[in-house]
Amino acid sequence: DVKVTQSSRYLVKRTGEKVFLECVQDMDHENMFWYRQDPGLGLRLIYFSYDVKMKEKGDIPEGYSVSREKKERFSLILESASTNQTSMYLCASSLVGTGGSYEQYFGPGTRLTVT
Amino acid sequence: QQQVKQSPQSLIVQKGGISIINCAYENTAFDYFPWYQQFPGKGPALLIAIRPDVSEKKEGRFTISFNKSAKQFSLHIMDSQPGDSATYFCAASFTGGFKTIFGAGTRLFVKA
């Protein structure tokens, strides 16, 4: 069974703090993703990575950065947290799609509240 | 051009009924159309998926209908059960699966 784990289920941070969200997958997947989930907006891609040290911006990268130093680990960084970054953050991983399934495996999410 | 529009936002169905959720897309470069199911407190999980060269795919009680010319696809849940109560997301992926665009989600409640 593919397992994607996220470092925290719930996190409360103050405005201006630097926040680290960590994600680990145990299936040797090449691709890893960070999404935020907001009611009525679905899942929106923040960043993705297709290899160690490689990263690509998604649809809403502003205010975020990422780090992928090891294949199994993908970190999301909020350099200076703001209240509009209060959200559910979901990490996912997938194999490189080669005509087959592009299935993404999701972690349980981290609910971040910025006060 | 990258949006995936999903409707309805919420759906209430009687046990044993058919649940239907619809999605529409614009970009013809999408080549993989999955549906994800999410229960409270959990991350989404792949339910069923289809490629645009197929008009229908069925897995148990779940069926995707795909209309390439209309750029629409839908999820049908036959004999809906209370255990199907969850949020459903349609999505569309570009080749390689590096970028997937999700719909806004549909909250399904199946009444016992």
PDB file of C-alpha atoms in Angstrom:
ATOM      1  CA  ASP A   1       0.000   0.000   0.000  1.00  0.00           C
ATOM      2  CA  VAL A   2       1.253   3.445  -0.924  1.00  0.00           C
ATOM      3  CA  LYS A   3       1.580   5.633   2.083  1.00  0.00           C
ATOM      4  CA  VAL A   4       1.882   9.391   2.058  1.00  0.00           C
ATOM      5  CA  THR A   5       2.342  10.940   5.463  1.00  0.00           C
ATOM      6  CA  GLN A   6       2.224  14.579   6.463  1.00  0.00           C
ATOM      7  CA  SER A   7       4.045  15.904   9.498  1.00  0.00           C
ATOM      8  CA  SER A   8       1.057  17.463  11.233  1.00  0.00           C
ATOM      9  CA  ARG A   9      -2.722  17.086  11.050  1.00  0.00           C
ATOM     10  CA  TYR A  10      -3.387  20.466  12.655  1.00  0.00           C
ATOM     11  CA  LEU A  11      -1.158  23.501  12.937  1.00  0.00           C
ATOM     12  CA  VAL A  12      -1.775  26.962  14.365  1.00  0.00           C
ATOM     13  CA  LYS A  13       0.729  29.685  13.526  1.00  0.00           C
ATOM     14  CA  ARG A  14       0.919  33.450  13.927  1.00  0.00           C
ATOM     15  CA  THR A  15       1.055  35.962  11.100  1.00  0.00           C
ATOM     16  CA  GLY A  16       4.619  36.465   9.915  1.00  0.00           C
ATOM     17  CA  GLU A  17       5.943  33.126  11.165  1.00  0.00           C
ATOM     18  CA  LYS A  18       7.888  30.810   8.887  1.00  0.00           C
ATOM     19  CA  VAL A  19       6.001  27.554   8.496  1.00  0.00           C
ATOM     20  CA  PHE A  20       7.291  24.182   7.321  1.00  0.00           C
ATOM     21  CA  LEU A  21       4.949  21.434   6.136  1.00  0.00           C
ATOM     22  CA  GLU A  22       6.605  18.108   5.472  1.00  0.00           C
ATOM     23  CA  CYS A  23       5.471  15.195   3.352  1.00  0.00           C
ATOM     24  CA  VAL A  24       6.993  11.736   3.015  1.00  0.00           C
ATOM     25  CA  GLN A  25       6.030   8.955   0.597  1.00  0.00           C
ATOM     26  CA  ASP A  26       7.222   5.388   0.795  1.00  0.00           C
ATOM     27  CA  MET A  27       6.658   4.134  -2.764  1.00  0.00           C
ATOM     28  CA  ASP A  28       9.630   5.573  -4.616  1.00  0.00           C
ATOM     29  CA  HIS A  29       7.385   7.870  -6.667  1.00  0.00           C
ATOM     30  CA  GLU A  30       9.075  10.393  -8.903  1.00  0.00           C
ATOM     31  CA  ASN A  31       6.351  13.040  -8.740  1.00  0.00           C
ATOM     32  CA  MET A  32       5.248  14.897  -5.646  1.00  0.00           C
ATOM     33  CA  PHE A  33       2.699  17.670  -5.328  1.00  0.00           C
ATOM     34  CA  TRP A  34       1.413  20.250  -2.872  1.00  0.00           C
ATOM     35  CA  TYR A  35      -2.188  21.421  -3.091  1.00  0.00           C
ATOM     36  CA  ARG A  36      -4.374  23.619  -0.980  1.00  0.00           C
ATOM     37  CA  GLN A  37      -8.030  22.754  -0.561  1.00  0.00           C
ATOM     38  CA  ASP A  38     -10.610  25.441   0.092  1.00  0.00           C
ATOM     39  CA  PRO A  39     -14.413  25.064   0.116  1.00  0.00           C
ATOM     40  CA  GLY A  40     -15.917  25.768  -3.296  1.00  0.00           C
ATOM     41  CA  LEU A  41     -12.496  25.975  -4.950  1.00  0.00           C
ATOM     42  CA  GLY A  42     -11.491  22.335  -5.041  1.00  0.00           C
ATOM     43  CA  LEU A  43      -7.809  21.481  -4.977  1.00  0.00           C
ATOM     44  CA  ARG A  44      -5.379  24.042  -6.351  1.00  0.00           C
ATOM     45  CA  LEU A  45      -1.810  23.132  -7.210  1.00  0.00           C
ATOM     46  CA  ILE A  46       0.849  25.148  -5.414  1.00  0.00           C
ATOM     47  CA  TYR A  47       4.045  23.409  -6.565  1.00  0.00           C
ATOM     48  CA  PHE A  48       5.093  20.058  -7.926  1.00  0.00           C
ATOM     49  CA  SER A  49       8.376  18.221  -8.268  1.00  0.00           C
ATOM     50  CA  TYR A  50       9.272  15.529 -10.791  1.00  0.00           C
ATOM     51  CA  ASP A  51      12.701  14.705  -9.412  1.00  0.00           C
ATOM     52  CA  VAL A  52      15.048  15.463  -6.549  1.00  0.00           C
ATOM     53  CA  LYS A  53      15.937  19.155  -6.459  1.00  0.00           C
ATOM     54  CA  MET A  54      13.523  19.857  -9.333  1.00  0.00           C
ATOM     55  CA  LYS A  55      10.424  21.953  -8.816  1.00  0.00           C
ATOM     56  CA  GLU A  56       7.793  23.629 -10.928  1.00  0.00           C
ATOM     57  CA  LYS A  57       5.271  26.299 -10.016  1.00  0.00           C
ATOM     58  CA  GLY A  58       1.640  25.353 -10.013  1.00  0.00           C
ATOM     59  CA  ASP A  59      -1.318  27.677 -10.255  1.00  0.00           C
ATOM     60  CA  ILE A  60      -0.937  29.521  -6.930  1.00  0.00           C
ATOM     61  CA  PRO A  61       2.780  29.590  -5.930  1.00  0.00           C
ATOM     62  CA  GLU A  62       2.824  33.114  -4.499  1.00  0.00           C
ATOM     63  CA  GLY A  63       3.843  33.169  -0.844  1.00  0.00           C
ATOM     64  CA  TYR A  64       5.119  29.588  -0.935  1.00  0.00           C
ATOM     65  CA  SER A  65       8.360  27.783  -1.683  1.00  0.00           C
ATOM     66  CA  VAL A  66       9.295  24.100  -1.738  1.00  0.00           C
ATOM     67  CA  SER A  67      12.259  21.866  -1.166  1.00  0.00           C
ATOM     68  CA  ARG A  68      12.995  18.360  -2.365  1.00  0.00           C
ATOM     69  CA  GLU A  69      16.390  17.160  -1.186  1.00  0.00           C
ATOM     70  CA  LYS A  70      15.473  13.471  -1.083  1.00  0.00           C
ATOM     71  CA  LYS A  71      13.180  11.527  -3.396  1.00  0.00           C
ATOM     72  CA  GLU A  72      10.779  10.540  -0.647  1.00  0.00           C
ATOM     73  CA  ARG A  73      10.427  13.935   0.987  1.00  0.00           C
ATOM     74  CA  PHE A  74       8.799  17.132  -0.262  1.00  0.00           C
ATOM     75  CA  SER A  75       8.522  20.193   1.961  1.00  0.00           C
ATOM     76  CA  LEU A  76       6.268  23.215   1.606  1.00  0.00           C
ATOM     77  CA  ILE A  77       7.488  26.448   3.152  1.00  0.00           C
ATOM     78  CA  LEU A  78       5.461  29.522   3.977  1.00  0.00           C
ATOM     79  CA  GLU A  79       8.142  32.189   4.289  1.00  0.00           C
ATOM     80  CA  SER A  80       5.914  34.635   6.196  1.00  0.00           C
ATOM     81  CA  ALA A  81       2.526  33.193   7.005  1.00  0.00           C
ATOM     82  CA  SER A  82      -0.525  35.331   6.373  1.00  0.00           C
ATOM     83  CA  THR A  83      -4.153  34.849   7.360  1.00  0.00           C
ATOM     84  CA  ASN A  84      -5.160  34.190   3.745  1.00  0.00           C
ATOM     85  CA  GLN A  85      -2.987  31.077   3.859  1.00  0.00           C
ATOM     86  CA  THR A  86      -5.313  29.483   6.388  1.00  0.00           C
ATOM     87  CA  SER A  87      -6.367  26.332   4.555  1.00  0.00           C
ATOM     88  CA  MET A  88      -6.120  22.563   4.262  1.00  0.00           C
ATOM     89  CA  TYR A  89      -2.837  21.533   2.654  1.00  0.00           C
ATOM     90  CA  LEU A  90      -2.633  18.215   0.834  1.00  0.00           C
ATOM     91  CA  CYS A  91       0.478  16.441  -0.344  1.00  0.00           C
ATOM     92  CA  ALA A  92       0.356  13.819  -3.092  1.00  0.00           C
ATOM     93  CA  SER A  93       2.718  11.582  -5.020  1.00  0.00           C
ATOM     94  CA  SER A  94       2.545   9.655  -8.280  1.00  0.00           C
ATOM     95  CA  LEU A  95       4.612   7.609 -10.654  1.00  0.00           C
ATOM     96  CA  VAL A  96       5.732   9.146 -13.915  1.00  0.00           C
ATOM     97  CA  GLY A  97       2.822   8.657 -16.294  1.00  0.00           C
ATOM     98  CA  THR A  98       3.717   6.794 -19.471  1.00  0.00           C
ATOM     99  CA  GLY A  99       0.329   6.224 -21.035  1.00  0.00           C
ATOM    100  CA  GLY A 100      -1.045   4.463 -18.037  1.00  0.00           C
ATOM    101  CA  SER A 101      -2.586   5.823 -14.910  1.00  0.00           C
ATOM    102  CA  TYR A 102      -1.621   9.180 -13.527  1.00  0.00           C
ATOM    103  CA  GLU A 103      -3.101   8.245 -10.163  1.00  0.00           C
ATOM    104  CA  GLN A 104      -2.093  10.530  -7.337  1.00  0.00           C
ATOM    105  CA  TYR A 105      -1.866   9.210  -3.791  1.00  0.00           C
ATOM    106  CA  PHE A 106      -2.778  11.784  -1.178  1.00  0.00           C
ATOM    107  CA  GLY A 107      -1.791  12.268   2.416  1.00  0.00           C
ATOM    108  CA  PRO A 108      -4.420  13.005   5.086  1.00  0.00           C
ATOM    109  CA  GLY A 109      -3.841  16.748   4.929  1.00  0.00           C
ATOM    110  CA  THR A 110      -2.642  19.439   7.313  1.00  0.00           C
ATOM    111  CA  ARG A 111      -5.182  21.979   8.459  1.00  0.00           C
ATOM    112  CA  LEU A 112      -3.236  25.194   8.944  1.00  0.00           C
ATOM    113  CA  THR A 113      -4.704  28.142  10.786  1.00  0.00           C
ATOM    114  CA  VAL A 114      -2.833  31.444  10.709  1.00  0.00           C
ATOM    115  CA  THR A 115      -3.948  33.940  13.353  1.00  0.00           C
TER     116      THR A 115
ATOM    117  CA  GLN B   1      -8.757  27.424 -20.587  1.00  0.00           C
ATOM    118  CA  GLN B   2      -7.559  25.191 -17.802  1.00  0.00           C
ATOM    119  CA  GLN B   3     -10.718  25.175 -15.738  1.00  0.00           C
ATOM    120  CA  VAL B   4     -12.753  22.116 -14.969  1.00  0.00           C
ATOM    121  CA  LYS B   5     -16.326  23.057 -14.068  1.00  0.00           C
ATOM    122  CA  GLN B   6     -18.195  20.668 -11.783  1.00  0.00           C
ATOM    123  CA  SER B   7     -21.848  20.546 -10.843  1.00  0.00           C
ATOM    124  CA  PRO B   8     -23.803  20.315  -8.643  1.00  0.00           C
ATOM    125  CA  GLN B   9     -22.043  21.647  -5.537  1.00  0.00           C
ATOM    126  CA  SER B  10     -24.109  19.353  -3.364  1.00  0.00           C
ATOM    127  CA  LEU B  11     -26.423  16.423  -3.945  1.00  0.00           C
ATOM    128  CA  ILE B  12     -28.860  14.515  -1.783  1.00  0.00           C
ATOM    129  CA  VAL B  13     -29.977  11.101  -3.024  1.00  0.00           C
ATOM    130  CA  GLN B  14     -32.145   8.404  -1.519  1.00  0.00           C
ATOM    131  CA  LYS B  15     -30.567   5.053  -0.782  1.00  0.00           C
ATOM    132  CA  GLY B  16     -30.808   2.902  -3.897  1.00  0.00           C
ATOM    133  CA  GLY B  17     -31.044   5.913  -6.213  1.00  0.00           C
ATOM    134  CA  ILE B  18     -28.676   7.097  -8.916  1.00  0.00           C
ATOM    135  CA  SER B  19     -26.217   9.898  -8.176  1.00  0.00           C
ATOM    136  CA  ILE B  20     -25.010  11.917 -11.164  1.00  0.00           C
ATOM    137  CA  ILE B  21     -22.216  14.467 -11.094  1.00  0.00           C
ATOM    138  CA  ASN B  22     -21.203  16.419 -14.175  1.00  0.00           C
ATOM    139  CA  CYS B  23     -17.999  18.063 -15.311  1.00  0.00           C
ATOM    140  CA  ALA B  24     -16.973  20.144 -18.302  1.00  0.00           C
ATOM    141  CA  TYR B  25     -13.572  21.190 -19.584  1.00  0.00           C
ATOM    142  CA  GLU B  26     -12.182  23.449 -22.297  1.00  0.00           C
ATOM    143  CA  ASN B  27      -8.631  22.379 -22.997  1.00  0.00           C
ATOM    144  CA  THR B  28      -8.384  19.542 -25.514  1.00  0.00           C
ATOM    145  CA  ALA B  29      -4.820  18.804 -24.375  1.00  0.00           C
ATOM    146  CA  PHE B  30      -6.129  16.945 -21.327  1.00  0.00           C
ATOM    147  CA  ASP B  31      -5.683  13.210 -21.793  1.00  0.00           C
ATOM    148  CA  TYR B  32      -6.719  11.639 -18.492  1.00  0.00           C
ATOM    149  CA  PHE B  33      -9.918  12.237 -16.568  1.00  0.00           C
ATOM    150  CA  PRO B  34     -10.055  10.829 -13.022  1.00  0.00           C
ATOM    151  CA  TRP B  35     -12.643  11.026 -10.295  1.00  0.00           C
ATOM    152  CA  TYR B  36     -11.481  11.213  -6.700  1.00  0.00           C
ATOM    153  CA  GLN B  37     -13.510  10.423  -3.593  1.00  0.00           C
ATOM    154  CA  GLN B  38     -12.795  12.120  -0.279  1.00  0.00           C
ATOM    155  CA  PHE B  39     -14.172  11.185   3.123  1.00  0.00           C
ATOM    156  CA  PRO B  40     -14.022  13.640   6.044  1.00  0.00           C
ATOM    157  CA  GLY B  41     -10.586  13.752   7.614  1.00  0.00           C
ATOM    158  CA  LYS B  42      -8.969  11.878   4.739  1.00  0.00           C
ATOM    159  CA  GLY B  43      -7.140  12.826   1.584  1.00  0.00           C
ATOM    160  CA  PRO B  44      -8.817  12.196  -1.790  1.00  0.00           C
ATOM    161  CA  ALA B  45      -8.442   8.727  -3.278  1.00  0.00           C
ATOM    162  CA  LEU B  46      -8.789   7.688  -6.910  1.00  0.00           C
ATOM    163  CA  LEU B  47     -12.194   6.167  -7.588  1.00  0.00           C
ATOM    164  CA  ILE B  48     -12.221   5.636 -11.352  1.00  0.00           C
ATOM    165  CA  ALA B  49     -10.583   7.228 -14.395  1.00  0.00           C
ATOM    166  CA  ILE B  50     -11.004   7.360 -18.160  1.00  0.00           C
ATOM    167  CA  ARG B  51      -9.020   8.371 -21.226  1.00  0.00           C
ATOM    168  CA  PRO B  52     -10.620  10.412 -24.035  1.00  0.00           C
ATOM    169  CA  ASP B  53     -10.563   7.568 -26.571  1.00  0.00           C
ATOM    170  CA  VAL B  54     -13.185   5.692 -24.537  1.00  0.00           C
ATOM    171  CA  SER B  55     -16.812   6.801 -24.149  1.00  0.00           C
ATOM    172  CA  GLU B  56     -17.672   4.838 -21.027  1.00  0.00           C
ATOM    173  CA  LYS B  57     -15.951   2.997 -18.211  1.00  0.00           C
ATOM    174  CA  LYS B  58     -17.655   0.986 -15.520  1.00  0.00           C
ATOM    175  CA  GLU B  59     -16.272  -0.326 -12.261  1.00  0.00           C
ATOM    176  CA  GLY B  60     -18.880  -1.932 -10.060  1.00  0.00           C
ATOM    177  CA  ARG B  61     -21.564   0.647  -9.247  1.00  0.00           C
ATOM    178  CA  PHE B  62     -19.470   3.515 -10.617  1.00  0.00           C
ATOM    179  CA  THR B  63     -19.554   4.564 -14.279  1.00  0.00           C
ATOM    180  CA  ILE B  64     -17.844   7.395 -16.116  1.00  0.00           C
ATOM    181  CA  SER B  65     -19.560   8.634 -19.270  1.00  0.00           C
ATOM    182  CA  PHE B  66     -17.317  10.684 -21.558  1.00  0.00           C
ATOM    183  CA  ASN B  67     -18.435  12.930 -24.422  1.00  0.00           C
ATOM    184  CA  LYS B  68     -15.342  14.145 -26.234  1.00  0.00           C
ATOM    185  CA  SER B  69     -17.162  16.376 -28.728  1.00  0.00           C
ATOM    186  CA  ALA B  70     -19.067  18.159 -25.961  1.00  0.00           C
ATOM    187  CA  LYS B  71     -16.009  18.228 -23.660  1.00  0.00           C
ATOM    188  CA  GLN B  72     -18.073  16.813 -20.839  1.00  0.00           C
ATOM    189  CA  PHE B  73     -17.846  13.822 -18.577  1.00  0.00           C
ATOM    190  CA  SER B  74     -19.944  12.555 -15.738  1.00  0.00           C
ATOM    191  CA  LEU B  75     -19.900  10.123 -12.831  1.00  0.00           C
ATOM    192  CA  HIS B  76     -22.897   7.888 -12.241  1.00  0.00           C
ATOM    193  CA  ILE B  77     -23.244   6.022  -8.964  1.00  0.00           C
ATOM    194  CA  MET B  78     -25.856   3.298  -9.266  1.00  0.00           C
ATOM    195  CA  ASP B  79     -27.707   1.939  -6.241  1.00  0.00           C
ATOM    196  CA  SER B  80     -26.273   4.716  -4.083  1.00  0.00           C
ATOM    197  CA  GLN B  81     -25.506   3.724  -0.477  1.00  0.00           C
ATOM    198  CA  PRO B  82     -25.040   5.777   2.707  1.00  0.00           C
ATOM    199  CA  GLY B  83     -21.386   4.712   2.629  1.00  0.00           C
ATOM    200  CA  ASP B  84     -21.022   6.623  -0.658  1.00  0.00           C
ATOM    201  CA  SER B  85     -21.609   9.890   1.211  1.00  0.00           C
ATOM    202  CA  ALA B  86     -18.429  11.843   0.533  1.00  0.00           C
ATOM    203  CA  THR B  87     -17.036  14.677  -1.547  1.00  0.00           C
ATOM    204  CA  TYR B  88     -16.325  13.824  -5.173  1.00  0.00           C
ATOM    205  CA  PHE B  89     -13.853  15.680  -7.363  1.00  0.00           C
ATOM    206  CA  CYS B  90     -13.573  15.373 -11.103  1.00  0.00           C
ATOM    207  CA  ALA B  91     -10.216  16.258 -12.597  1.00  0.00           C
ATOM    208  CA  ALA B  92      -8.318  16.486 -15.852  1.00  0.00           C
ATOM    209  CA  SER B  93      -4.632  15.827 -16.385  1.00  0.00           C
ATOM    210  CA  PHE B  94      -2.192  16.814 -19.067  1.00  0.00           C
ATOM    211  CA  THR B  95       0.042  14.195 -20.657  1.00  0.00           C
ATOM    212  CA  GLY B  96       2.465  12.756 -18.119  1.00  0.00           C
ATOM    213  CA  GLY B  97       0.216  13.604 -15.191  1.00  0.00           C
ATOM    214  CA  PHE B  98       2.461  16.424 -14.017  1.00  0.00           C
ATOM    215  CA  LYS B  99      -0.409  18.844 -13.867  1.00  0.00           C
ATOM    216  CA  THR B 100      -3.935  17.977 -12.865  1.00  0.00           C
ATOM    217  CA  ILE B 101      -6.787  20.460 -12.666  1.00  0.00           C
ATOM    218  CA  PHE B 102      -9.519  19.633 -10.169  1.00  0.00           C
ATOM    219  CA  GLY B 103     -13.165  20.608 -10.173  1.00  0.00           C
ATOM    220  CA  ALA B 104     -14.637  22.424  -7.177  1.00  0.00           C
ATOM    221  CA  GLY B 105     -16.108  19.246  -5.700  1.00  0.00           C
ATOM    222  CA  THR B 106     -19.587  17.818  -5.051  1.00  0.00           C
ATOM    223  CA  ARG B 107     -20.744  16.890  -1.574  1.00  0.00           C
ATOM    224  CA  LEU B 108     -22.938  13.818  -1.869  1.00  0.00           C
ATOM    225  CA  PHE B 109     -25.258  12.746   0.907  1.00  0.00           C
ATOM    226  CA  VAL B 110     -27.130   9.470   0.547  1.00  0.00           C
ATOM    227  CA  LYS B 111     -30.148   9.239   2.806  1.00  0.00           C
ATOM    228  CA  ALA B 112     -30.813   5.872   4.412  1.00  0.00           C
TER     229      ALA B 112
END
